[in-house]
Short mmCIF file of C-alpha atoms in Angstrom, two decimals:
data_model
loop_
_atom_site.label_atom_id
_atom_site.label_comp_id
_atom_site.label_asym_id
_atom_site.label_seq_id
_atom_site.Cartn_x
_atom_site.Cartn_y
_atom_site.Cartn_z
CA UNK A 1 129.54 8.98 205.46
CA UNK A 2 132.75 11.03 205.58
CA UNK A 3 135.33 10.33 202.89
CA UNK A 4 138.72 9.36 204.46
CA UNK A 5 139.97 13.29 203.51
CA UNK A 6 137.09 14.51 205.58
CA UNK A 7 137.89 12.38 208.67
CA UNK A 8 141.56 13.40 208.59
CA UNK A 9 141.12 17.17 207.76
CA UNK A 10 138.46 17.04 211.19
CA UNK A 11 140.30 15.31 213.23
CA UNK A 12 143.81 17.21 212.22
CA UNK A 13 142.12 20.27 213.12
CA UNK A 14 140.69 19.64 215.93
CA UNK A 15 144.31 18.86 217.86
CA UNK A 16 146.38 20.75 215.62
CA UNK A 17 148.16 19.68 211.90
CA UNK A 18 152.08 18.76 212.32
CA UNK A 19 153.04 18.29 209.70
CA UNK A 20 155.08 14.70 209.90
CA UNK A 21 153.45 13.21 212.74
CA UNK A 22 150.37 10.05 212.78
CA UNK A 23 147.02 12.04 212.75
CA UNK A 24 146.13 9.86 216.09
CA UNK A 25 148.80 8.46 218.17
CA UNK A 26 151.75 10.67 217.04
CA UNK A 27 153.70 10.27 220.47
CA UNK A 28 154.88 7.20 220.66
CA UNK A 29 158.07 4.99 220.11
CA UNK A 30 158.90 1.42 218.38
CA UNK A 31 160.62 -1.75 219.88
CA UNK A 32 162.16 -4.99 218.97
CA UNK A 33 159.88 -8.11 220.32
CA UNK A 34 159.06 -11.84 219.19
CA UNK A 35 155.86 -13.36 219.06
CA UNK A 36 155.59 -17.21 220.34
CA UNK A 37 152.04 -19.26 220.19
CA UNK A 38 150.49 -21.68 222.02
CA UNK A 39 149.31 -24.81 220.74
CA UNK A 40 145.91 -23.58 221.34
CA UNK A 41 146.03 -20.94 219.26
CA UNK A 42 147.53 -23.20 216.56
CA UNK A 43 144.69 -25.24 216.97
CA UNK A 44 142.03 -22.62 216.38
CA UNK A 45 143.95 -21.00 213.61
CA UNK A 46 146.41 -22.38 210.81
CA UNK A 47 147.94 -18.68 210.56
CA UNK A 48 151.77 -18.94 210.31
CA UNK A 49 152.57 -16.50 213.06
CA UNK A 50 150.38 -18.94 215.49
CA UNK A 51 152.09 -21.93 214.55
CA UNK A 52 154.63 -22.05 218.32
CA UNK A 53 157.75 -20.39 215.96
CA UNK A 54 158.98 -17.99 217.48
CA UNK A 55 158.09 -14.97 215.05
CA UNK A 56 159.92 -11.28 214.38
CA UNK A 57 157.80 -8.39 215.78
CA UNK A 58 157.79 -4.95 215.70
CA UNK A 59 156.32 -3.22 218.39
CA UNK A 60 155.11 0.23 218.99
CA UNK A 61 153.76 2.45 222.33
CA UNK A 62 152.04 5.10 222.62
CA UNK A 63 149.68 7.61 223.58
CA UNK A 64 146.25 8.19 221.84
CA UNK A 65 146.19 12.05 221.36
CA UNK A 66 147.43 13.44 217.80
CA UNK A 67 150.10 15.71 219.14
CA UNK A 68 153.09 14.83 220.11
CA UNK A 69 154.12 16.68 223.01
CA UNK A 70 151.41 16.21 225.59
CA UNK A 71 153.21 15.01 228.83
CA UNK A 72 152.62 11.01 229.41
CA UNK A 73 150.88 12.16 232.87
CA UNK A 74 148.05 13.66 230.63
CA UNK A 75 144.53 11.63 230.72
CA UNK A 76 144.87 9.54 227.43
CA UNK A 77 144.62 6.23 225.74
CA UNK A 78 147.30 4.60 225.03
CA UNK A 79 147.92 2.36 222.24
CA UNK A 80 149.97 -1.10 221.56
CA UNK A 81 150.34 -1.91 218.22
CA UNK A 82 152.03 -5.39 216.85
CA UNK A 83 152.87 -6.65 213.58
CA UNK A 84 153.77 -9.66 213.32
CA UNK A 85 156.48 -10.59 210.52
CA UNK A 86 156.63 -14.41 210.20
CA UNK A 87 157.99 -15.22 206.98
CA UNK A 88 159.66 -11.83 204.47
CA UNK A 89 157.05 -9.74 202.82
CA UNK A 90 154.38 -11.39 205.20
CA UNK A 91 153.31 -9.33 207.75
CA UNK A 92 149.93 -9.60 209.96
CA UNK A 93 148.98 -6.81 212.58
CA UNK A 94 146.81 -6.30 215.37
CA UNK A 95 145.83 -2.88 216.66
CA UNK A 96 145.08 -2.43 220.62
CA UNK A 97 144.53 0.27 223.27
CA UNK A 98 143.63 0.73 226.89
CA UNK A 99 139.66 1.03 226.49
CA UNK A 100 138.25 -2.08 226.78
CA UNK A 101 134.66 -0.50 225.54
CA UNK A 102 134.11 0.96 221.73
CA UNK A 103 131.59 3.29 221.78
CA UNK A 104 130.81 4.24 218.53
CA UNK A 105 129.50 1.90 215.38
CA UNK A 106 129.72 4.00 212.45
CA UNK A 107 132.83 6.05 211.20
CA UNK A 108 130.45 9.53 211.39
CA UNK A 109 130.37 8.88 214.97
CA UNK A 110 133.37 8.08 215.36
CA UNK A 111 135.47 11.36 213.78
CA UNK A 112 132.88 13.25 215.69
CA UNK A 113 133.43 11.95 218.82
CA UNK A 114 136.94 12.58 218.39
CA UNK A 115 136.82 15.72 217.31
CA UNK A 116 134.50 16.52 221.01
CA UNK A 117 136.86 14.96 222.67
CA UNK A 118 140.21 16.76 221.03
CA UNK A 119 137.89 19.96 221.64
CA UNK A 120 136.62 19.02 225.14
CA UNK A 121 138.30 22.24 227.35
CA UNK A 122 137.66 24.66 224.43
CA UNK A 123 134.07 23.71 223.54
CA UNK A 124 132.90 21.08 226.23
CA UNK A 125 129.29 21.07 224.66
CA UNK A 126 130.32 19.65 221.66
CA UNK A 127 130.99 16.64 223.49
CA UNK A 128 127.81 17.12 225.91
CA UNK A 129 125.75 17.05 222.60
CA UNK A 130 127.35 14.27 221.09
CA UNK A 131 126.72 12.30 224.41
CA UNK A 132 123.26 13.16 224.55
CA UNK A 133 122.18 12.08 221.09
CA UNK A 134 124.02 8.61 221.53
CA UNK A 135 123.37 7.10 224.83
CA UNK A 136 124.67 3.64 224.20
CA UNK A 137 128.67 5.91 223.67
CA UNK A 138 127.91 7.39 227.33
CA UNK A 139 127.74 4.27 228.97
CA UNK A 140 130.60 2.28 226.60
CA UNK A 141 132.65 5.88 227.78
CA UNK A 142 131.33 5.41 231.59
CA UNK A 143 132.46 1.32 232.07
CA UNK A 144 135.63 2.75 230.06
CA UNK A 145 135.77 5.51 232.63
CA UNK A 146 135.48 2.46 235.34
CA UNK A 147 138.52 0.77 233.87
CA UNK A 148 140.70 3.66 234.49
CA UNK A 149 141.20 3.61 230.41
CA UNK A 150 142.27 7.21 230.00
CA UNK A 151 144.72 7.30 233.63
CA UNK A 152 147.55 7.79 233.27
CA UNK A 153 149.50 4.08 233.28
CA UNK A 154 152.36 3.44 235.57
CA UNK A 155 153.71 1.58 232.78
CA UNK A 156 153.22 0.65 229.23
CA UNK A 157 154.17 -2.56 230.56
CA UNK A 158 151.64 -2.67 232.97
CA UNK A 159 148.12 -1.80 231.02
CA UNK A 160 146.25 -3.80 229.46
CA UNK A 161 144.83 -3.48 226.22
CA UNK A 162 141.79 -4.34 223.84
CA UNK A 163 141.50 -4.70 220.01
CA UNK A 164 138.54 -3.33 218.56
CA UNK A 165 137.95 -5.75 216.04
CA UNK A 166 137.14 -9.30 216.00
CA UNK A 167 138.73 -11.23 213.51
CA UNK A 168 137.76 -15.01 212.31
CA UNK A 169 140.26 -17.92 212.69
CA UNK A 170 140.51 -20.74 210.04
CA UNK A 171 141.79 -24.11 211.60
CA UNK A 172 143.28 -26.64 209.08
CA UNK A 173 140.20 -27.97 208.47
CA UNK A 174 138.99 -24.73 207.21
CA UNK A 175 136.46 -24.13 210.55
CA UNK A 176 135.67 -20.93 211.86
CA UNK A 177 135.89 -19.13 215.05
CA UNK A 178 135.20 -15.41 215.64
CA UNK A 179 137.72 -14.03 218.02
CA UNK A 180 138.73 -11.08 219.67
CA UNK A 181 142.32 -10.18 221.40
CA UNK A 182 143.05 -8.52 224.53
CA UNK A 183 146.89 -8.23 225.67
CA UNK A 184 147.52 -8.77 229.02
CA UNK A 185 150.69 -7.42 231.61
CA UNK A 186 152.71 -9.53 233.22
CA UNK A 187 151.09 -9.56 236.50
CA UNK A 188 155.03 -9.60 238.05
CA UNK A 189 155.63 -6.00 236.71
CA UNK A 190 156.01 -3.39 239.31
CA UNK A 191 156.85 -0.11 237.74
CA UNK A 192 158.05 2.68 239.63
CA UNK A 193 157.42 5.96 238.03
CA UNK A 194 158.64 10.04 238.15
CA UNK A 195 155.27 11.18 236.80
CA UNK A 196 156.96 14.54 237.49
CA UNK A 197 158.92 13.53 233.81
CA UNK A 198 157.02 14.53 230.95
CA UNK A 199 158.31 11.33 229.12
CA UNK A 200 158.11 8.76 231.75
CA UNK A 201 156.27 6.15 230.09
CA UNK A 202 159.63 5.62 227.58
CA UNK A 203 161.85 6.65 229.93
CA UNK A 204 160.46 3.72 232.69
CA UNK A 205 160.09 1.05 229.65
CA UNK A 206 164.16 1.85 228.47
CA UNK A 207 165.18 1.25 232.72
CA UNK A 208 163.09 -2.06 232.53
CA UNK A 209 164.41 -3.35 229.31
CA UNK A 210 167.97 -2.70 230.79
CA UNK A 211 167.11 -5.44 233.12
CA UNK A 212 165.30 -8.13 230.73
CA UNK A 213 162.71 -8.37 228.13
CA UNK A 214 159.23 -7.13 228.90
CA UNK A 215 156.12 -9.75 228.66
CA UNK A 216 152.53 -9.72 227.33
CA UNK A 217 150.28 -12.54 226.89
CA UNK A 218 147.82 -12.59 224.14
CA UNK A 219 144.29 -13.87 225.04
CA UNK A 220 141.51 -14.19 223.04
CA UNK A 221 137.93 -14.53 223.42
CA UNK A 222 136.00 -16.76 221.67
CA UNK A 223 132.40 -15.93 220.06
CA UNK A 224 129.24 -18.24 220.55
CA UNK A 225 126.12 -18.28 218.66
CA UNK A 226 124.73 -15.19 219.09
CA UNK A 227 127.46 -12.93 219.42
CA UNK A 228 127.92 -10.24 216.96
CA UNK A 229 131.41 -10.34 215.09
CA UNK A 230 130.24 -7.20 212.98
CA UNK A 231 129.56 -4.59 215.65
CA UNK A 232 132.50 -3.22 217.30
CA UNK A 233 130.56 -2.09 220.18
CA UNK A 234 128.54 -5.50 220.64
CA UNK A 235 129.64 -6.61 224.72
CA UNK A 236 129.96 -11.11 223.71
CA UNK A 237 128.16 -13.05 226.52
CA UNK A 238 130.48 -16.22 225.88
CA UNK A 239 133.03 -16.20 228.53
CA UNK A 240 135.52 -18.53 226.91
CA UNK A 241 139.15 -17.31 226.63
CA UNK A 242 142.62 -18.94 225.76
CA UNK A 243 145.83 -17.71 226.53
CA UNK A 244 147.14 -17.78 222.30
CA UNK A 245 150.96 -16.72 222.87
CA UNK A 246 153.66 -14.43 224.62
CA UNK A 247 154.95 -11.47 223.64
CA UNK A 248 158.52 -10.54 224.45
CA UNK A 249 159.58 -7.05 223.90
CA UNK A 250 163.52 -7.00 224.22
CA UNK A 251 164.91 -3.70 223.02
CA UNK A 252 163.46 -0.16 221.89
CA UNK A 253 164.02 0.22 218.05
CA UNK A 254 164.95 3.93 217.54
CA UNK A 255 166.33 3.36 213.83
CA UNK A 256 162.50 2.51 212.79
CA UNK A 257 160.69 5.55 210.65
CA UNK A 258 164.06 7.11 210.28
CA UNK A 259 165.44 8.28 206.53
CA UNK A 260 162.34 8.65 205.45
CA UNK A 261 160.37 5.38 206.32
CA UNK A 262 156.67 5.38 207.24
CA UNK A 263 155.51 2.42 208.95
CA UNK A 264 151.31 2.09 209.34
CA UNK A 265 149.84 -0.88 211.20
CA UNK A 266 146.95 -2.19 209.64
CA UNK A 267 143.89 -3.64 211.03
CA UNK A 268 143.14 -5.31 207.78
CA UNK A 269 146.66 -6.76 206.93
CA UNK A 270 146.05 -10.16 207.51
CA UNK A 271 146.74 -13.60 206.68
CA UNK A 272 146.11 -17.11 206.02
CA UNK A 273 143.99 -18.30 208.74
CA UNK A 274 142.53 -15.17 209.63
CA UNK A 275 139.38 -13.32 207.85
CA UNK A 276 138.28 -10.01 208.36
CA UNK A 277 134.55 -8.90 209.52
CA UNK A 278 132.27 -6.82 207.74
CA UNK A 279 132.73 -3.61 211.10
CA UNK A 280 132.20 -0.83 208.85
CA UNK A 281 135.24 0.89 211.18
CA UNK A 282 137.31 -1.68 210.23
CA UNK A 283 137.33 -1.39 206.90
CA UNK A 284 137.18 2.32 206.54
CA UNK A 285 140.35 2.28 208.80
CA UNK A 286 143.19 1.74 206.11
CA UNK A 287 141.76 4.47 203.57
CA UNK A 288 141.98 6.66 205.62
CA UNK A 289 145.59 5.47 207.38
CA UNK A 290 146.75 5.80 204.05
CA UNK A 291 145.80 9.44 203.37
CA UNK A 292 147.46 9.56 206.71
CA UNK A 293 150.84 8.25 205.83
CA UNK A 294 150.76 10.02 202.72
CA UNK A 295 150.61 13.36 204.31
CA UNK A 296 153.47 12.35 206.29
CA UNK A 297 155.40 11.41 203.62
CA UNK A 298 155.38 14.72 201.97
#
């Protein structure tokens, strides 16, 4: 397997090193939201941040690529990433982006499919090979390709977007449910776009937070026997969902990674209440997030 230098160095290559920026998802920007629960989700996890107070959150958009200016109207994933602050020095996050398919399992796969996609007009085999060694990625990429995941949005308030992971919830009893989040738009949004404006995805969310916060609901799906909480490419066959909370985005947050601050979201920062599964992914994502952020520091 590659070490977590290997995966950054390829991937850093492949669109370009700048200096300063995230290695993946360098274009984006931060906001100012709160996080509020149902009692559902308190039910099916004693986590503080699901608890139906109101919790701090900070927020960030953006768009998948690891340079920074690639116009918003470029094919892309984009990204919504929350951390959740409910008590200081406690912080819990969750990680999202438009494709609702993951189509790799390992991390191998994962930097390399990355890499053939970063490289995709320059060397478009690279990504024809990849394809046609792992068949299960082509069809995870076609439903993806279904869902629209890479259009451009009209809105980052108006996508929807999937975590990768599933995470297990601890009730106060101490029993277990594998879940896994999807954020959904407020169905009321109509955004009205200049795609014509290489920045329109921040530009459209500042005009709408002008006029009131911005809403997401957080639903989860629930496992059942059988499912497989392990594999971030497994598709679960249990249906059942609950709406766990609302997030309210109020205000952009400009000051955030200024004077020298480096924020990194987590996938594994988590809490009492919620345990992590053993997606080999998952846990290689915050080694390598950290020689990330290092770089950026210096």
């Amino acid at each position: 397997m590659v070490t977590p230098e290997q995966a950054i160095d390829r991937i850093s290559d492949a669109f370009g090193r700048r200096p300063g920026l995230r290695t993946l998802h360098a274009k984006g920007r931060f906001y100012v939201a709160t996080f509020t629960a149902t009692p559902e989700a308190a039910k099916l996890s004693r986590a503080a941040h699901l608890q139906g107070t109101p919790v701090p959150t900070v927020v960030r958009l953006s768009n998948g690529a690891g340079g920074s200016g690639q116009p918003d109207r470029v094919p892309d994933v984009r990204g919504l990433a929350v951390s959740f602050r409910p008590a200081q020095g406690v912080a819990t996050d969750v990680l999202a982006q438009t494709a609702p398919r993951f189509p790799v399992r390992t991390v191998d796969d994962f930097v390399a499919l990355t890499r053939a996609a970063a490289l995709l007009r320059r060397r478009p085999w690279l990504l024809l090979r990849f394809l046609a060694t792992r068949p299960h990625a082509a069809r995870a990429l076609a439903v993806n390709a279904r869902a629209g995941a890479l259009q451009p949005p009209r809105s980052f308030a108006s996508a929807t977007y999937y975590a990768v992971h599933a995470y297990r919830w601890l009730d106060a009893a101490g029993t277990g449910r594998w879940v896994r989040y999807t954020w959904l738009p407020d169905p009321a949004a109509v955004p009205t776009p200049d795609r014509k404006d290489p920045d329109y995805l921040r530009h459209e969310m500042e005009r709408r937070l002008a006029e009131g916060p911005v809403r997401m609901t957080l639903q989860v799906q629930i496992a059942a026997e059988g499912d497989d909480p392990h594999d971030p490419t497994s598709v679960w066959r249990n249906r059942e969902r609950i709406d766990a909370g609302v997030l309210e985005i109020t205000a952009p947050d400009p000051d955030r990674e200024t004077g020298g601050e480096i924020v990194v979201f987590d996938p594994v920062r988590v809490i009492d209440g919620i345990e992590l599964s053993d997606d080999p992914i998952l846990r290689f994502r915050p080694l390598a997030y950290s020689v990330s952020a290092g770089r950026r520091a210096h």
